[in-house]
XYZ file of C-alpha atoms in Angstrom:
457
model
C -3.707 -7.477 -22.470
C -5.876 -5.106 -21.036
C -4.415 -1.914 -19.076
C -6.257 1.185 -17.452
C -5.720 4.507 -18.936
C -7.602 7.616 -16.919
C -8.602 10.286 -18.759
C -6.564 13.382 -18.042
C -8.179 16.766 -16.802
C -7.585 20.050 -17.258
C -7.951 21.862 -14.191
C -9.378 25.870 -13.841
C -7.529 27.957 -12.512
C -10.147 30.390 -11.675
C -11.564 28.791 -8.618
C -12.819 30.040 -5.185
C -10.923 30.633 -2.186
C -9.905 27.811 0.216
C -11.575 28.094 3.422
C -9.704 25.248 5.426
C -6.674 24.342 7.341
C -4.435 21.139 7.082
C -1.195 20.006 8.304
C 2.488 20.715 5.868
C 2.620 18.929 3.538
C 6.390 17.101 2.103
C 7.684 14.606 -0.730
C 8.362 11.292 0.513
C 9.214 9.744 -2.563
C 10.325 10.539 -6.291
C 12.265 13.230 -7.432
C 9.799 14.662 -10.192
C 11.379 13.448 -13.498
C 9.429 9.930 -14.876
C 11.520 6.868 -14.742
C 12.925 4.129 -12.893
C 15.999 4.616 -10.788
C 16.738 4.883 -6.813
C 16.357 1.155 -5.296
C 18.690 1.033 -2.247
C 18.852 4.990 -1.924
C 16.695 7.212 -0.393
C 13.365 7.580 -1.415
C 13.340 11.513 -2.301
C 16.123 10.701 -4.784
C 14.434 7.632 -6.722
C 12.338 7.976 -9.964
C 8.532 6.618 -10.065
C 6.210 6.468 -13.473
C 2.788 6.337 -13.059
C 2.320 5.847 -9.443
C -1.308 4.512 -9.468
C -2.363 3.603 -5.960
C -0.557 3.021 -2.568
C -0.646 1.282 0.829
C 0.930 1.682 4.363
C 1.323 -1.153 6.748
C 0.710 -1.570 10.768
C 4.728 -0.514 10.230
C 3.806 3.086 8.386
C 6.155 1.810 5.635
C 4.692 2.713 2.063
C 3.880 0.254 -0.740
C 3.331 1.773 -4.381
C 2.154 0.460 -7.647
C 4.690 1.598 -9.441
C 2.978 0.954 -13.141
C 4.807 1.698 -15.600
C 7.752 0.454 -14.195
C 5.877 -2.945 -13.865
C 7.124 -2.863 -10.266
C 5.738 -2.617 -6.806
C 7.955 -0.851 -4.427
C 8.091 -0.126 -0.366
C 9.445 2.919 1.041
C 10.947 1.643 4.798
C 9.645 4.394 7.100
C 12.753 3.748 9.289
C 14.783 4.315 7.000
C 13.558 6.414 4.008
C 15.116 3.809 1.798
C 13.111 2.434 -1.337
C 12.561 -1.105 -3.112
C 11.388 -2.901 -4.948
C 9.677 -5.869 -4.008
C 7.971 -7.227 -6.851
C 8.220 -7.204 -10.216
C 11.480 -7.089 -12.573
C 10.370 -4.284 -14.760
C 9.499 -5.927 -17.612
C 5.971 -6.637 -18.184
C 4.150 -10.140 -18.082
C 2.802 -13.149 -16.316
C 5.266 -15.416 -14.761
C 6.850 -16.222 -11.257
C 4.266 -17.570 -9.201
C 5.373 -19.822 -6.709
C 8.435 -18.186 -6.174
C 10.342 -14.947 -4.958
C 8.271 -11.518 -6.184
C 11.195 -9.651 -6.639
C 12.019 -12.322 -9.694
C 8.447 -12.329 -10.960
C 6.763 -10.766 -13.747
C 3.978 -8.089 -13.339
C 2.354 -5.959 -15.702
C 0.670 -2.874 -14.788
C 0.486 -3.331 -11.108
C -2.656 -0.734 -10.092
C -3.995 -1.292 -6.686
C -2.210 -2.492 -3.269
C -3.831 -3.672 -0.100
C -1.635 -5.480 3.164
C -3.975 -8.462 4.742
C -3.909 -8.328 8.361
C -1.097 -10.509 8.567
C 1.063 -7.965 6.583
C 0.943 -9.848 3.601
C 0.299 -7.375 -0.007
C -2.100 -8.026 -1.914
C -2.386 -6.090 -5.667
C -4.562 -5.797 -8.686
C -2.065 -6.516 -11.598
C -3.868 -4.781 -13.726
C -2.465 -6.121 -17.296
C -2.541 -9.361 -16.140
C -6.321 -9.430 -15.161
C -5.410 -10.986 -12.042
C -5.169 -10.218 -8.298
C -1.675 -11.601 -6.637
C -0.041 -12.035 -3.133
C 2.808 -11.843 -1.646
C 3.159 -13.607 1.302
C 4.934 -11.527 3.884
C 7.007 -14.486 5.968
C 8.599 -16.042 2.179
C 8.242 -12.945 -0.030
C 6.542 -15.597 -2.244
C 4.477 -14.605 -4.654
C 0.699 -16.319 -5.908
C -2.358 -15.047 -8.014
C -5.151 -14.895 -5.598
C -7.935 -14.640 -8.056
C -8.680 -14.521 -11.706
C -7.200 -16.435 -14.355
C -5.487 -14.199 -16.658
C -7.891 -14.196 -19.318
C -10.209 -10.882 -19.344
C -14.267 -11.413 -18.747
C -16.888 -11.389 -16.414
C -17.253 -14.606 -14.774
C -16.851 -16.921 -12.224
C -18.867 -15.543 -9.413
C -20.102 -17.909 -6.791
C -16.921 -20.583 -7.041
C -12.972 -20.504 -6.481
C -11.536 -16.805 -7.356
C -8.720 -18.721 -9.174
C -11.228 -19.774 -11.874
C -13.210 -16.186 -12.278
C -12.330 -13.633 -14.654
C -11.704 -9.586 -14.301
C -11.627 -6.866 -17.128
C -10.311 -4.340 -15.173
C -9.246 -4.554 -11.684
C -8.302 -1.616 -9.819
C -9.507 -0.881 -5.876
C -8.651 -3.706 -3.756
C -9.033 -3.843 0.221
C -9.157 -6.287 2.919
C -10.595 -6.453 5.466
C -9.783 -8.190 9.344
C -10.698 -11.072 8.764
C -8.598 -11.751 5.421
C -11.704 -10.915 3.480
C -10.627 -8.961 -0.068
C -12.580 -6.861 -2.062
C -12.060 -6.759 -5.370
C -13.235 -3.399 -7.922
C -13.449 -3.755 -11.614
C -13.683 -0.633 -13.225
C -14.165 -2.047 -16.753
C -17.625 -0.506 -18.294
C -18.815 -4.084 -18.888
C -18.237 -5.147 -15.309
C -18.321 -1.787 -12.982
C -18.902 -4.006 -9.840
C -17.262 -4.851 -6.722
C -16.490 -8.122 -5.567
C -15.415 -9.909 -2.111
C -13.338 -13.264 -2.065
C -13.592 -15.095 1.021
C -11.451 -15.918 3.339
C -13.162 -19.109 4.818
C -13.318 -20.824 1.447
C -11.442 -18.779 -1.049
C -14.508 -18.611 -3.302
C -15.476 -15.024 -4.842
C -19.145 -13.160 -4.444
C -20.480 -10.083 -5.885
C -21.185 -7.739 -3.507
C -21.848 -4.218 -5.675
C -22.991 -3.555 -8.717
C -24.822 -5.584 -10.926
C -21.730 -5.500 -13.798
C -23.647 -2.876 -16.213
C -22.209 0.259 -15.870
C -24.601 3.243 -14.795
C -26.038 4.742 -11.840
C -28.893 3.502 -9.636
C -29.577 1.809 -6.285
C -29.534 4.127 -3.258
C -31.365 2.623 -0.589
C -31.210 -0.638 -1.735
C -28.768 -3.896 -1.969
C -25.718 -2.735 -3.082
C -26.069 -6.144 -5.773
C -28.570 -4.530 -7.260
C -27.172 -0.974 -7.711
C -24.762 0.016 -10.507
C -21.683 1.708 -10.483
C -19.680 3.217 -13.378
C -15.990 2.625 -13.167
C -15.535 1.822 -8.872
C -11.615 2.960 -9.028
C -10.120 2.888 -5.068
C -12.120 1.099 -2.452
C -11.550 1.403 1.283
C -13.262 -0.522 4.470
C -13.878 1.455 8.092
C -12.969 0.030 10.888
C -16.726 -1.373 11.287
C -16.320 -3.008 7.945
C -18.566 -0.596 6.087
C -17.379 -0.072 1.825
C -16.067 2.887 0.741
C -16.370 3.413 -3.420
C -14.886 5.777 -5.564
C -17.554 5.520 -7.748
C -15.594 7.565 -10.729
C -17.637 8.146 -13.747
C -20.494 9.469 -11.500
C -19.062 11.826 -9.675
C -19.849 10.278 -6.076
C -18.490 8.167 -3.318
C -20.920 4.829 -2.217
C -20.742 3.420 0.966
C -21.886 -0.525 1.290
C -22.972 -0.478 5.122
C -22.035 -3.900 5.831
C -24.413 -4.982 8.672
C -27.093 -4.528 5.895
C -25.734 -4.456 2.845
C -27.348 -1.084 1.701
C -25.622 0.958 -0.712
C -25.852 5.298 -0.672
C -23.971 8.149 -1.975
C -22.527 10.002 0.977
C -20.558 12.428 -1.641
C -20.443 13.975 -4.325
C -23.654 14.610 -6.611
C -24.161 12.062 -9.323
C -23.231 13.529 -12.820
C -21.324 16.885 -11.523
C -18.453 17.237 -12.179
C -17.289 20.633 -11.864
C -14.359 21.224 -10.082
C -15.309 23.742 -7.078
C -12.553 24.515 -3.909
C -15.889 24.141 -1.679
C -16.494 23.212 1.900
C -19.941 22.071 3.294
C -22.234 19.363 3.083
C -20.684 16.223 1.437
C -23.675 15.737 -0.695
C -24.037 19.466 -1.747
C -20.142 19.436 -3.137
C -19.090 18.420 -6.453
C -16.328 15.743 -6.925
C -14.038 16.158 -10.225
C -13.417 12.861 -10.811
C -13.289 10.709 -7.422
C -10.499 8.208 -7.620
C -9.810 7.001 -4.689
C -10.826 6.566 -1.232
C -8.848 6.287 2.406
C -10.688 5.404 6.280
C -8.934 6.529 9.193
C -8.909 5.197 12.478
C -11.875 7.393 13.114
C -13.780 6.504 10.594
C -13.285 9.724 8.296
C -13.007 9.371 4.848
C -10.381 10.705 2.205
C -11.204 11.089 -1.006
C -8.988 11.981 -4.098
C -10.471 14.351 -6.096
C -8.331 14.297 -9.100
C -10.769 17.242 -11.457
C -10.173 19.535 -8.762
C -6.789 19.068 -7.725
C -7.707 18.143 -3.816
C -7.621 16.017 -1.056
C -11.148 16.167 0.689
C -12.022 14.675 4.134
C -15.819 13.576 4.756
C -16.515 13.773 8.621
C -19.371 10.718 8.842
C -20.830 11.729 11.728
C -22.464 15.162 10.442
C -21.902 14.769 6.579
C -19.723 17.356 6.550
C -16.857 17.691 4.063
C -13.365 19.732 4.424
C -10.528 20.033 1.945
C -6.877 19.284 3.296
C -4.229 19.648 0.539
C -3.838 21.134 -3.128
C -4.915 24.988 -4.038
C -6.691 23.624 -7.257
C -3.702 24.611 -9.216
C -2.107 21.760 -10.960
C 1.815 21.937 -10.599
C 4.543 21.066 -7.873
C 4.556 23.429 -5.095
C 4.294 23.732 -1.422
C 6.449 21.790 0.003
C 7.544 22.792 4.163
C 4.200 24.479 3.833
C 0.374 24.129 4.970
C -0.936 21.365 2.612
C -3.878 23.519 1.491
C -1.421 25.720 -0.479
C 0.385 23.226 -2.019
C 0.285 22.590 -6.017
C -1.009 19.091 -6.924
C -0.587 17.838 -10.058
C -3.251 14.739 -10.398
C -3.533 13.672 -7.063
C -4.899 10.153 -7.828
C -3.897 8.394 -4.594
C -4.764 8.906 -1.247
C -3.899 6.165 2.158
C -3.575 6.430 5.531
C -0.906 5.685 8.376
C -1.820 4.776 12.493
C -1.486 8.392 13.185
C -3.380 9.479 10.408
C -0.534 11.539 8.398
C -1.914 11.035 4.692
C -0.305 10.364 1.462
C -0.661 11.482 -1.782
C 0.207 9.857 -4.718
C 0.767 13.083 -6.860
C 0.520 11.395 -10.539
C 1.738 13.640 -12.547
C 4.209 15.155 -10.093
C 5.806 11.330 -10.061
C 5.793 11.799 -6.345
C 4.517 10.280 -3.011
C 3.370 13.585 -0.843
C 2.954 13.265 2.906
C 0.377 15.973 5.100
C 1.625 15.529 8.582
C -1.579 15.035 11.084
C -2.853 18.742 11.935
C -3.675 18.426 15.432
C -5.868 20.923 16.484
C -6.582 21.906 20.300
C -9.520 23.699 21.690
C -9.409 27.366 22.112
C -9.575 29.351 25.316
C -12.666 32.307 25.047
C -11.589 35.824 25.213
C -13.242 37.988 27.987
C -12.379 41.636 26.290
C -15.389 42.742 24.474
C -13.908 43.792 21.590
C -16.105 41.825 19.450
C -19.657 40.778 19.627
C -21.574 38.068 17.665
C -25.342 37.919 16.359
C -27.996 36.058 15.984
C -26.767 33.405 18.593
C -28.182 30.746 17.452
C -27.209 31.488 13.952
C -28.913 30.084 10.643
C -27.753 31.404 7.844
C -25.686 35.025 8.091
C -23.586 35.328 11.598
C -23.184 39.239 12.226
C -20.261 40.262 14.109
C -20.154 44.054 15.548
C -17.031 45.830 16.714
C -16.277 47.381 19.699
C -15.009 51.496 18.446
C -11.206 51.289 19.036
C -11.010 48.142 17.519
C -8.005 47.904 15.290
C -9.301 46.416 12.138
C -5.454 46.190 10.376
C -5.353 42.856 8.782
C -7.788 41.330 10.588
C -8.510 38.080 9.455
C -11.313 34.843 10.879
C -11.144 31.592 11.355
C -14.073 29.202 12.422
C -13.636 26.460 14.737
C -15.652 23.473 15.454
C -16.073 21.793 18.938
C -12.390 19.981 18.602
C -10.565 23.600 17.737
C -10.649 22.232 14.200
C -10.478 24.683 11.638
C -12.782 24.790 8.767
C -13.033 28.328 7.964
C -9.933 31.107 7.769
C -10.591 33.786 5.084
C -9.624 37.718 5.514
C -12.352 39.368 7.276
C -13.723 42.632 5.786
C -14.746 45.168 8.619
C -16.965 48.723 7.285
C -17.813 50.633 10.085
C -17.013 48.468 13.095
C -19.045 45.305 11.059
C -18.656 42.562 9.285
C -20.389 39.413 8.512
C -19.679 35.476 7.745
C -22.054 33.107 6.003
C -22.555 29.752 8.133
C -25.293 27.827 5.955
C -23.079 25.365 4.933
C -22.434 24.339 8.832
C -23.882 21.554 10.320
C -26.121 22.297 13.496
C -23.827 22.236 16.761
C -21.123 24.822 18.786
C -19.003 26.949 16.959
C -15.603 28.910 18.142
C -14.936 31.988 15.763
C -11.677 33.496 16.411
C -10.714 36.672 14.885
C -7.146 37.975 15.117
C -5.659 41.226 13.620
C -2.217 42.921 14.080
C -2.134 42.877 17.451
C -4.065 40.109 19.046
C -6.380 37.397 18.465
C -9.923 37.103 20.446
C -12.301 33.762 20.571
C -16.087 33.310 21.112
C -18.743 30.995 20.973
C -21.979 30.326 18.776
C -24.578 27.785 17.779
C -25.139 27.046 14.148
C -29.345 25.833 14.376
């Protein structure tokens, strides 16, 4: 029996200050103390060990591999109300064929729902991958055999053989993608649906890192934890043990690191470009509707979001501080304590599973709106266009009390807010780090709040 144990960090608490805004952030699930207890109550009441990944459905109900307590469990959106709804707690191989709930798992890691709604996990001490058919509640395995290896590529996924499977997805067309994190294997693989037979598809199964720009079968990875799929079917890899996220473009089958930089690990509470900011141990990876990426950033203590479309990377929850704190408040000052899980609902409220907090977190969707520009003067910008430094001059009576700024980008998003230190009637803000494109900088003090426009070159 083989089960995944992730090495534990120690996180400094003498990091920079967060320049970002999110939505509040609240437990969903788990009551902080490690255990099993709460099926039929409500979630906030319950007791979780070792939450390793999660799911949501087309519902916005929440699956959770629940691994320690050999269990997976749903939290009903409607009602708050946890279950269990596969597994009996005690570890080992049995049940298939019938009822989940009356099966044996062991070490459940990773959850994925097919586009039917039916789950599909990586039970991780098993070696196996197994469904649960959503009409029956039946349980199968889906792939592997039970016996650890490396094998079986090119043939039915029953007969193939994992090490250590952890990141699973699926995509729409009942496709599933398959990580093994073990270092002998450190691949991805796809099963599909058409004739149930299983494929590599990243990594060439020796551990390491190399490939950019090239088929992601030839690359390597070292230790893929959480995988995730766009809505254009592109690969998302937590690629762990280097430090990066991969994305497999799936029109070409390319593989490239689109954050993180390889073999960095230090833990930095840094906005900017994706592949200019370090990633403390990626483990997992989320797609939204949009096609933004979340990444769990367990070294640090974060939740990042990669924008795609300009490269550009924000933070959203955790201070960098690990501990239990925050909740009712903005996200970004929250304590996480091993944030190791990150998914998605419709509406793009995240969720956290908070390790070693033994909670599920939810950030409520910050919706941002575009600002209206101030006509008073009081405030005055330079150079326009902007490269590096952005100069900002102040009109005499000014009030300067507490004044504070916040950058905006073209959606009223904010990814900037830091005091703002005026000396006589100036004050400046560095904007290297932004991508090229209109800007709103809003400064507010005591009194009042004023916006204008630039262009980052």
């Amino acid at each position: 029996m083989k089960k995944l144990t992730f090495l534990l960090l120690a996180v400094s608490s003498s990091l920079a200050t967060i320049h970002a805004q999110s939505g509040i952030i609240n437990t969903i699930a788990g009551d902080g103390i490690a255990g099993f207890a709460g099926d039929g109550t409500s979630a906030t009441n319950s007791k979780l060990d070792t939450i390793q990944f999660i799911a949501v459905d087309d519902s916005d109900n929440v699956y959770i591999a629940d691994a320690q307590n050999n269990r997976i469990r749903k939290v009903y959106k409607q009602t708050g109300i946890i279950a269990t709804i596969a597994g009996t707690g005690t570890p080992g191989y049995t049940g298939d064929y019938g009822l989940a709930v009356n099966a044996a798992i062991d070490y459940p890691v990773a959850i994925a729902i097919g586009p039917g709604g039916d789950v599909y996990f990586t039970d991780g001490g098993n070696g196996v991958v197994r469904k649960i058919t959503k009409s029956t509640g039946v349980i199968n395995t889906f792939a592997g055999t039970g016996i650890f290896g490396n094998s079986g590529d090119d043939s039915a996924a029953t007969n193939c053989r994992f090490e250590a499977p952890t990141g699973i997805a699926v995509d729409n067309l009942g496709n599933v993608y398959i990580a093994d994190a073990d270092t002998g294997n450190s691949r991805v693989r796809v099963v599909d649906a058409a004739n149930g037979n299983i494929y590599a598809f990243a990594g060439t199964g020796r551990h390491g890192f190399s490939g950019d720009g090239a088929a992601a079968t030839a690359a390597q990875l070292n230790q893929p934890l959480g995988i995730s799929l766009d809505n254009s079917g592109n690969l998302y890899i937590a690629d762990w043990e280097n430090a990066v996220v991969r994305k497999v473009t799936i029109s070409s089958g390319i593989i490239s690191t689109v954050a993180g930089i390889h073999g960095v690990f230090t833990p930095e509470l840094t906005n900017g470009t994706a592949t200019s900011v370090p990633i403390s141990y990626p483990t997992d990876v989320a797609c939204d509707v949009n096609g933004n990426v979340y990444i769990s950033d367990v070294g640090t203590g974060v939740i990042r979001e990669l924008t795609p479309s300009n490269g550009n990377e924000t933070m959203l929850a955790g201070n960098g501080l690990p501990g239990f704190d925050g909740d009712g408040g903005q996200a970004l000052n929250a304590e996480l304590n091993y944030p190791f899980a990150v998914a998605l609902d419709g509406a793009s409220n995240i969720f956290i599973g908070d390790l070693l907090n033994f909670r599920i977190r939810e950030v409520n969707a910050y919706v941002s709106t575009v600002p209206e520009i101030s006509a008073s003067g009081n405030f005055s910008v330079y150079p326009n266009p902007v490269s590096n430094i952005l100069n900002i001059a102040f009109s005499a009576t000014y009030n300067s009390a507490q004044s504070t700024l916040e950058i905006m980008d073209i959606t009223g998003r904010a990814i900037i807010n830091s005091p703002l230190s005026i000396v006589n009637s100036n004050a400046s803000v560095d904007v290297s780090t932004l991508s090229a494109g209109m800007y709103f900088i809003k400064i507010s003090n005591t009194a009042s709040s004023e916006v204008v426009k630039f262009i980052k070159e």
